[in-house]
Short mmCIF file of C-alpha atoms (C1' of nucleotides) in Angstrom, two decimals:
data_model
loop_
_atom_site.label_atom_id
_atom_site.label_comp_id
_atom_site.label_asym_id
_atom_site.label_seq_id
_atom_site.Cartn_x
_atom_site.Cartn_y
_atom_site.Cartn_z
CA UNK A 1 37.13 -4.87 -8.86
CA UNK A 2 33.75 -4.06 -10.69
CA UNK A 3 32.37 -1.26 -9.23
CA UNK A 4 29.29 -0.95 -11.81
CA UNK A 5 27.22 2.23 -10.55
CA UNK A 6 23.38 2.04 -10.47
CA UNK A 7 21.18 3.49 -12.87
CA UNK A 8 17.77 4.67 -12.54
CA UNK A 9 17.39 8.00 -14.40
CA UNK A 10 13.50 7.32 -14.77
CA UNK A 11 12.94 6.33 -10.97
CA UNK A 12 14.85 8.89 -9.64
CA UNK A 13 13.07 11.76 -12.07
CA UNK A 14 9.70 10.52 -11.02
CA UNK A 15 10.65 10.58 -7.33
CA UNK A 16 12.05 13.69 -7.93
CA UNK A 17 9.56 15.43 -9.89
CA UNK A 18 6.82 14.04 -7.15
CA UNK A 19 8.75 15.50 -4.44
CA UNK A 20 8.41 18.59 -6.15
CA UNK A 21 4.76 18.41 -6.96
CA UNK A 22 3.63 17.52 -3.10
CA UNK A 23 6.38 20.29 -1.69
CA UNK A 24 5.13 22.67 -4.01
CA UNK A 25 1.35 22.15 -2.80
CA UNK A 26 2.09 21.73 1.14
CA UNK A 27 4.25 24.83 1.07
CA UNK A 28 0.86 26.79 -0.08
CA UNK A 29 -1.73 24.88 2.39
CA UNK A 30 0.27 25.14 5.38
CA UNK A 31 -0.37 28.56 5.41
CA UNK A 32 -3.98 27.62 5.99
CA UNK A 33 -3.22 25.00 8.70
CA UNK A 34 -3.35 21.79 6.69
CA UNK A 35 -1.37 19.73 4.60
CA UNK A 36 -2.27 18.57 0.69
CA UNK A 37 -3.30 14.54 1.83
CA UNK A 38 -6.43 16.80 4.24
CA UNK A 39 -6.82 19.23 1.97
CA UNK A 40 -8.00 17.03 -1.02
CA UNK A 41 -10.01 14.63 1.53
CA UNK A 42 -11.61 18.06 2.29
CA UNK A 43 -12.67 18.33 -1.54
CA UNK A 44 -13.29 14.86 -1.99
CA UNK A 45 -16.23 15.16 0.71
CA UNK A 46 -17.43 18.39 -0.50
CA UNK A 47 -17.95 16.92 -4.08
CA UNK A 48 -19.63 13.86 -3.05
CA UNK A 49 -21.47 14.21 0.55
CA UNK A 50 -24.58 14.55 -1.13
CA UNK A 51 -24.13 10.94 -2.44
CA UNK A 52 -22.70 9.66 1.05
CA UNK A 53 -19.37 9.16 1.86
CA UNK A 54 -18.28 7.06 3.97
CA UNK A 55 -14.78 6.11 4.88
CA UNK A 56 -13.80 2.90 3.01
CA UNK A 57 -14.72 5.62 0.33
CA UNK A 58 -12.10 7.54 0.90
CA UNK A 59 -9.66 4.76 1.47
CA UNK A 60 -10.63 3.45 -1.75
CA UNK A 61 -10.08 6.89 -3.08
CA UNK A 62 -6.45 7.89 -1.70
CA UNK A 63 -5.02 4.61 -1.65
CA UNK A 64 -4.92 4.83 2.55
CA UNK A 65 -5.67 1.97 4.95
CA UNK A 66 -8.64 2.14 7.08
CA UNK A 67 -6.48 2.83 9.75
CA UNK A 68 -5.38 6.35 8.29
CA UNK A 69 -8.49 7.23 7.38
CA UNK A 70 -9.57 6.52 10.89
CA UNK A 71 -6.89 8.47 12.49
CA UNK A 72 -7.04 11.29 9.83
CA UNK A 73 -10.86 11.96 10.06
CA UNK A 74 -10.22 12.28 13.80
CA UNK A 75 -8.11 15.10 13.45
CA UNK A 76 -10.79 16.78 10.48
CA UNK A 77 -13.04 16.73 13.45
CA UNK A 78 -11.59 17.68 16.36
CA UNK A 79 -10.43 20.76 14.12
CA UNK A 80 -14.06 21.56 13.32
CA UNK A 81 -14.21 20.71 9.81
CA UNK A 82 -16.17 17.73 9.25
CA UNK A 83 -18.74 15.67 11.58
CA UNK A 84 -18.66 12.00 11.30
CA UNK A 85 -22.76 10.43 11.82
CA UNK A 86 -23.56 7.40 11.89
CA UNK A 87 -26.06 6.15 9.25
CA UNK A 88 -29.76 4.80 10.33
CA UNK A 89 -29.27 2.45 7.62
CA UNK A 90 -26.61 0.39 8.64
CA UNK A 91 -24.51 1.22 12.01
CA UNK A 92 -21.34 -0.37 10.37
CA UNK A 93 -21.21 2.96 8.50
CA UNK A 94 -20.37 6.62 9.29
CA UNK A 95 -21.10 9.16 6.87
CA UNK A 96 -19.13 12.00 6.32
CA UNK A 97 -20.08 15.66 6.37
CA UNK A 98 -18.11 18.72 5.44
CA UNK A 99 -19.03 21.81 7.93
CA UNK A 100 -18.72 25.38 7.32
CA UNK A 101 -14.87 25.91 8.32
CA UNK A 102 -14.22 23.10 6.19
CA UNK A 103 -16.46 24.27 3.06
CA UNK A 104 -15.00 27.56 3.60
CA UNK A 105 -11.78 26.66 2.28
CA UNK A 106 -12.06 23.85 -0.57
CA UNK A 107 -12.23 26.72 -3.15
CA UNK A 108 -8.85 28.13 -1.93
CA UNK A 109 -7.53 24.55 -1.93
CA UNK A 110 -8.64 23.77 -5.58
CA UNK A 111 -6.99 27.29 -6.78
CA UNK A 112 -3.86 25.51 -4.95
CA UNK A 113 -4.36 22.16 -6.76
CA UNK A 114 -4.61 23.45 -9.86
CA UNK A 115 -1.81 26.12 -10.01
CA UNK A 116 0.28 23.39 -9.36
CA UNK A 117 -0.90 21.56 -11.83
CA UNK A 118 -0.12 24.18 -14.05
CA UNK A 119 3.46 24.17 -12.96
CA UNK A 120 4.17 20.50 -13.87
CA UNK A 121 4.09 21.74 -17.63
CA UNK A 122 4.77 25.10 -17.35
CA UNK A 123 7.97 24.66 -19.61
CA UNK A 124 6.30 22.31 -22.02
CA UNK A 125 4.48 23.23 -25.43
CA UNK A 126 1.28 21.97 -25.93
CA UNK A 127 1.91 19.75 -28.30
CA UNK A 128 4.81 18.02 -25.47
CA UNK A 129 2.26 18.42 -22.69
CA UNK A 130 -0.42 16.57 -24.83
CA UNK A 131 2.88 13.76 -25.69
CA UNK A 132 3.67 13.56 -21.98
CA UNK A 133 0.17 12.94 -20.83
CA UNK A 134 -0.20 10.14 -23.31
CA UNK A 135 3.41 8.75 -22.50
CA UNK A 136 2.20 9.11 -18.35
CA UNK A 137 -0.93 7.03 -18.79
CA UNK A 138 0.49 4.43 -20.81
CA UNK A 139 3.68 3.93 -18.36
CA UNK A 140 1.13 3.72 -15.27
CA UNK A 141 -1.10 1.21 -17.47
CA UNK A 142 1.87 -1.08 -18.56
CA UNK A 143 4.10 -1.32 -15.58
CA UNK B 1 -24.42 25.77 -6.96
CA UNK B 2 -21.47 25.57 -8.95
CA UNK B 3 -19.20 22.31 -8.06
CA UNK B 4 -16.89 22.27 -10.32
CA UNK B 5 -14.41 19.15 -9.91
CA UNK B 6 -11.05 19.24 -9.29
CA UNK B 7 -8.82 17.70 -11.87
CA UNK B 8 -5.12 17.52 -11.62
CA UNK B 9 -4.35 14.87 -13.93
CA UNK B 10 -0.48 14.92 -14.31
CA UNK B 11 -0.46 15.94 -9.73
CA UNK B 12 -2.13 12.10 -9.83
CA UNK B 13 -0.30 10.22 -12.47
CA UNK B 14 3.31 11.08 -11.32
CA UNK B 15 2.00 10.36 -7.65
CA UNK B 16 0.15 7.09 -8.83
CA UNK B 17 3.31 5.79 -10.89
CA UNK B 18 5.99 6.63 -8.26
CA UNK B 19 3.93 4.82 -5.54
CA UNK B 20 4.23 1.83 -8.04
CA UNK B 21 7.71 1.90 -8.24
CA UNK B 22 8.21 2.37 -4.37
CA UNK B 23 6.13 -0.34 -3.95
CA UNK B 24 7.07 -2.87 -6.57
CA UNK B 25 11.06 -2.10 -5.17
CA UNK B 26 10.08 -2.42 -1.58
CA UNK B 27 7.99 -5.90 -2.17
CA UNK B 28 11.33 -7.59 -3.47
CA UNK B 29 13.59 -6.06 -1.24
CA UNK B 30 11.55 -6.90 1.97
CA UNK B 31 12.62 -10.45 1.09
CA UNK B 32 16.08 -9.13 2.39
CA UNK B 33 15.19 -7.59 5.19
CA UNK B 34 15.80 -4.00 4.17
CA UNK B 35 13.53 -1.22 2.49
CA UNK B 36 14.34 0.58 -0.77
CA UNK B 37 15.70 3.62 0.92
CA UNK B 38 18.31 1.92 2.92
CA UNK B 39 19.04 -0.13 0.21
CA UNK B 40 19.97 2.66 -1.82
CA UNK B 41 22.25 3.65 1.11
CA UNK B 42 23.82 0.68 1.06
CA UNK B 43 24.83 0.91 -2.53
CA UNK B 44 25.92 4.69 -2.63
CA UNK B 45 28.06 3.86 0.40
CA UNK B 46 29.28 1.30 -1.43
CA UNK B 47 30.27 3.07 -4.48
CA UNK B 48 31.97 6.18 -2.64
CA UNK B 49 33.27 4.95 0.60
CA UNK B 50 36.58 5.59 -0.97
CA UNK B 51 36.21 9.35 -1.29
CA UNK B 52 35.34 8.75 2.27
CA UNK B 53 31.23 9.58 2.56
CA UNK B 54 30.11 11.57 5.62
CA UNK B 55 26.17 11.89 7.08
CA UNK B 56 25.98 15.15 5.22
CA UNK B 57 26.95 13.56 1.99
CA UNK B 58 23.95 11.01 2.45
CA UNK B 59 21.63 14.01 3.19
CA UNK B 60 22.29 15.80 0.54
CA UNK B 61 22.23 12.88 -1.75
CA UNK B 62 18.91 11.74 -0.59
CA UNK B 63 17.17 14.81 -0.10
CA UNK B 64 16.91 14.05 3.67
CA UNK B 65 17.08 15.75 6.83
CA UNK B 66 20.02 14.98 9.14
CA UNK B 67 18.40 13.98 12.00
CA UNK B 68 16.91 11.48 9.29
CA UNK B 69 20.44 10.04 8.41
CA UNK B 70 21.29 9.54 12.12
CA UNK B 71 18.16 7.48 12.60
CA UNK B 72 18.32 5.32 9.83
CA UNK B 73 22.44 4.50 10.31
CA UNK B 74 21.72 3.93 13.81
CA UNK B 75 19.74 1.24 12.37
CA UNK B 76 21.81 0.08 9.63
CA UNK B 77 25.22 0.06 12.76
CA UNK B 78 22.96 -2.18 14.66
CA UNK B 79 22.15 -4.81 12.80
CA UNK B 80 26.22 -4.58 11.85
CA UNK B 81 25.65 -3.77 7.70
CA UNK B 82 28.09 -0.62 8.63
CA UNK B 83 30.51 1.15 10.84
CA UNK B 84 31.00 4.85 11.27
CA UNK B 85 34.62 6.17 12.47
CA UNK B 86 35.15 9.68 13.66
CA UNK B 87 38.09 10.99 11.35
CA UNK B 88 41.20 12.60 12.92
CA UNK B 89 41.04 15.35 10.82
CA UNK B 90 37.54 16.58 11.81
CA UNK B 91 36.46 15.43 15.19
CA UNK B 92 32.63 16.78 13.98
CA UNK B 93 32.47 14.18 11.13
CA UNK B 94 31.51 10.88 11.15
CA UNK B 95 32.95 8.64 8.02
CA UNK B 96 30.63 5.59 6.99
CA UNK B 97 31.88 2.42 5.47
CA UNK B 98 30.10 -0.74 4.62
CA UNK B 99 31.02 -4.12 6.75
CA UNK B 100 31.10 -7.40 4.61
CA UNK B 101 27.40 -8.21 5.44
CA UNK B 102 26.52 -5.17 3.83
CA UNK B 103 28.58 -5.35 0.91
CA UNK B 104 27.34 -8.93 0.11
CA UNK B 105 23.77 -7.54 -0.45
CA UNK B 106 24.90 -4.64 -2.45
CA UNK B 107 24.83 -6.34 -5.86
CA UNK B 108 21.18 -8.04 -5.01
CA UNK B 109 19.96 -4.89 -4.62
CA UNK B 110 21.59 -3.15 -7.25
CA UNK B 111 19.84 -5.57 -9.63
CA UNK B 112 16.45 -5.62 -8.28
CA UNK B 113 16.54 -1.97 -8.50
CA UNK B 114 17.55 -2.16 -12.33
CA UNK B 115 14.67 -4.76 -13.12
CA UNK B 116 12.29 -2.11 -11.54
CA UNK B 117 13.83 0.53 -13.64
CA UNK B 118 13.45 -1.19 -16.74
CA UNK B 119 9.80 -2.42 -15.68
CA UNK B 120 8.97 1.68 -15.87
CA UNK B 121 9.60 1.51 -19.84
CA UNK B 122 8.60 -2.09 -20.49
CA UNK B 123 5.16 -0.66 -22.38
CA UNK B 124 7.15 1.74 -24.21
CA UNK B 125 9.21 1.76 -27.71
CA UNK B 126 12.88 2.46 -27.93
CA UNK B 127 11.72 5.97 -29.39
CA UNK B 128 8.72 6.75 -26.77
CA UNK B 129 11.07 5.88 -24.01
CA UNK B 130 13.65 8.62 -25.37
CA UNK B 131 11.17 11.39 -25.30
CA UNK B 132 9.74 10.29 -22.26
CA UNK B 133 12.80 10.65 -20.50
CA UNK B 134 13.67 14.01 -21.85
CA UNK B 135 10.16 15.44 -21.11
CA UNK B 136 10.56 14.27 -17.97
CA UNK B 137 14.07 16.01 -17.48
CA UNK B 138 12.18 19.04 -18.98
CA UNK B 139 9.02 19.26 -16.29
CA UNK B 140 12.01 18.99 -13.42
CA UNK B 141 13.61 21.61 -14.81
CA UNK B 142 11.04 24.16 -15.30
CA UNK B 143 8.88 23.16 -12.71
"C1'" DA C 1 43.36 36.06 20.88
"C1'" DT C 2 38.76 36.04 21.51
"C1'" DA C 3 34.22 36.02 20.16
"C1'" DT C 4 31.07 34.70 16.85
"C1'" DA C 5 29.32 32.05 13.30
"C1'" DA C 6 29.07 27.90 10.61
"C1'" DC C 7 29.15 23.08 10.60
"C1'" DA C 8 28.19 17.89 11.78
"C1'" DG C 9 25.77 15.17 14.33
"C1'" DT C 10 22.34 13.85 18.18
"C1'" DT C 11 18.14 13.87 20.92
"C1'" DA C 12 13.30 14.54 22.07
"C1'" DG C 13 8.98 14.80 20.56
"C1'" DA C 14 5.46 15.28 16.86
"C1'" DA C 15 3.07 13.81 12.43
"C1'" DT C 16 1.80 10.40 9.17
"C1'" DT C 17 1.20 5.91 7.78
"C1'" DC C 18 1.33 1.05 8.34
"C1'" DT C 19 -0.01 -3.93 10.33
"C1'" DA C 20 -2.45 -6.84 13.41
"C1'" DA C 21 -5.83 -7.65 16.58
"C1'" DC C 22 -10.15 -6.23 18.00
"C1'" DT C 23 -15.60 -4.74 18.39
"C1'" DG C 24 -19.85 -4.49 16.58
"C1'" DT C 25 -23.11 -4.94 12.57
"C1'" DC C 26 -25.05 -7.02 8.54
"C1'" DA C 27 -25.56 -10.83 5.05
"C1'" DA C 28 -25.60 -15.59 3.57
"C1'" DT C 29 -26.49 -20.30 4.35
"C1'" DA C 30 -27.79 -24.45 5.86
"C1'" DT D 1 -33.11 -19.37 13.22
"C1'" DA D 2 -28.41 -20.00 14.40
"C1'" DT D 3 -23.89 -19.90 12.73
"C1'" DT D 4 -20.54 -18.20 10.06
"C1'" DG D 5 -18.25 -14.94 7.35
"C1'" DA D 6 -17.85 -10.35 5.40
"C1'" DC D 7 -17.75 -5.63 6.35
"C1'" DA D 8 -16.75 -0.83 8.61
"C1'" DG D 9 -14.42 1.21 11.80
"C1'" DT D 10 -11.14 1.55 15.97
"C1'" DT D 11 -7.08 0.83 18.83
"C1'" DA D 12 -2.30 -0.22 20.01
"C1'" DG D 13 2.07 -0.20 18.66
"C1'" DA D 14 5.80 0.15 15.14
"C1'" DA D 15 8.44 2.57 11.29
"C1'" DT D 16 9.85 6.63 8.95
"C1'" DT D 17 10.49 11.32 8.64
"C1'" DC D 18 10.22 15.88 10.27
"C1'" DT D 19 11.36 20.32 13.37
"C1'" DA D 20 13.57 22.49 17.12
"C1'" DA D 21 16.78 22.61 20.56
"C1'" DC D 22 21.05 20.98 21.84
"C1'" DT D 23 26.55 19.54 22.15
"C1'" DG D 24 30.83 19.88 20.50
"C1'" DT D 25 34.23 21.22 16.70
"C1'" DT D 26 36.20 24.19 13.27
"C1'" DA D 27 36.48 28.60 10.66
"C1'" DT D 28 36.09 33.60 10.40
"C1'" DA D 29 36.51 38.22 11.79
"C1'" DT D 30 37.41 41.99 14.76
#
DNA sequence: ATATAACAGTTAGAATTCTAACTGTCAATA
DNA sequence: TATTGACAGTTAGAATTCTAACTGTTATAT
């Protein structure tokens, strides 16, 4: 009787390694009462609100259905951290605006973001990390 | 005003490839009625029910909560893909084995999730692929 | 031997995300 | 200008996963 195990050594490191990555980051934000998906839609507003977001931005931006974005912002605001207004321009729209409880903690979120970054190649060399980069972009481009 | 952008290249790369590879699995599996994660089920139960696998086994194995495994074999019993017995020897445990309509699928899924395996590499050399791999065993170490 | 702790699994209820159907607004066209 | 289609957002309901509290079984320790 074959019995031919499966192998996916790549798949299961990426999963794996992901995992890691978004544990890593929602272990740190939960101490500040949100998880990593609000906490970068929190610095994705503060960057660009003076340009106008609105949400099919974000959806565009995080790869979420309108639907999320929708029930997500909901939460932002009943929380306090963002307002939601609805353009003069064109009432289709609403634009969205961080407030000070939310602007308050994007800083403390990016110094999150980016330690984790860190972490990813914390046991590579530089010359590795620059190989793995390079290796990462092309797999994404080709597959 | 200093607005410095966040950038967390490798946090977005691993996420952006790994939703690929969930997606591109799930698209071709949904043909069969199943997602990728109970596919995989199917095919580890498969491969051990000899050694006799219990719900713990599949937790560990998957990285998922129990509660989690209940759920999803609750779901898997229903539609009649598997059974689980209560052993005599441990009236706590609950052993899972694959009925004949799952078994017949095992092999279809075993081979879509090879083709999505290989698609990871397809824009690599024999050589990239190597280090890839073992840069990629390196970050999950040290991470 | 009894009490306590560890283990395996289940349930209830919450969070996150999805799809599909919907409302209202704006743009294009004929 | 009236119709039609595209667009932005919302709602309802489903799927998946989680945590916390629970039942019952087995192992450990006093």
């Amino acid at each position: 009787m074959s019995k031919e195990t499966l192998h996916t050594p790549y798949s299961d490191l990426i999963r794996d390694i992901g995992m890691n990555i978004k544990n890593m980051a929602n272990d740190r934000l939960s101490e500040l009462g949100l998880n990593a998906q609000q906490g970068q839609m929190l610095g994705f507003i503060f960057e660009n609100q003076e340009k106008g977001v609105i949400q099919k931005d974000l959806a565009d931006r995080f790869n979420r259905k309108g639907a999320t974005i929708t029930s997500m912002l909901q939460g932002l605001e009943k929380k306090g951290y963002i307002k939601r207004i609805i353009p003069e321009d064109n009432e289709r729209q609403k634009k969205i605006y961080l407030l000070k409880k939310g602007a308050d903690l994007v800083e403390e979120f990016n110094k999150i973001f980016t330690e984790v970054e860190k972490n990813i190649t914390h046991g590579l060399s530089e010359a590795e990390s620059k190989i793995f980069m390079e290796l990462l972009i092309k797999v994404k481009a080709t597959m």
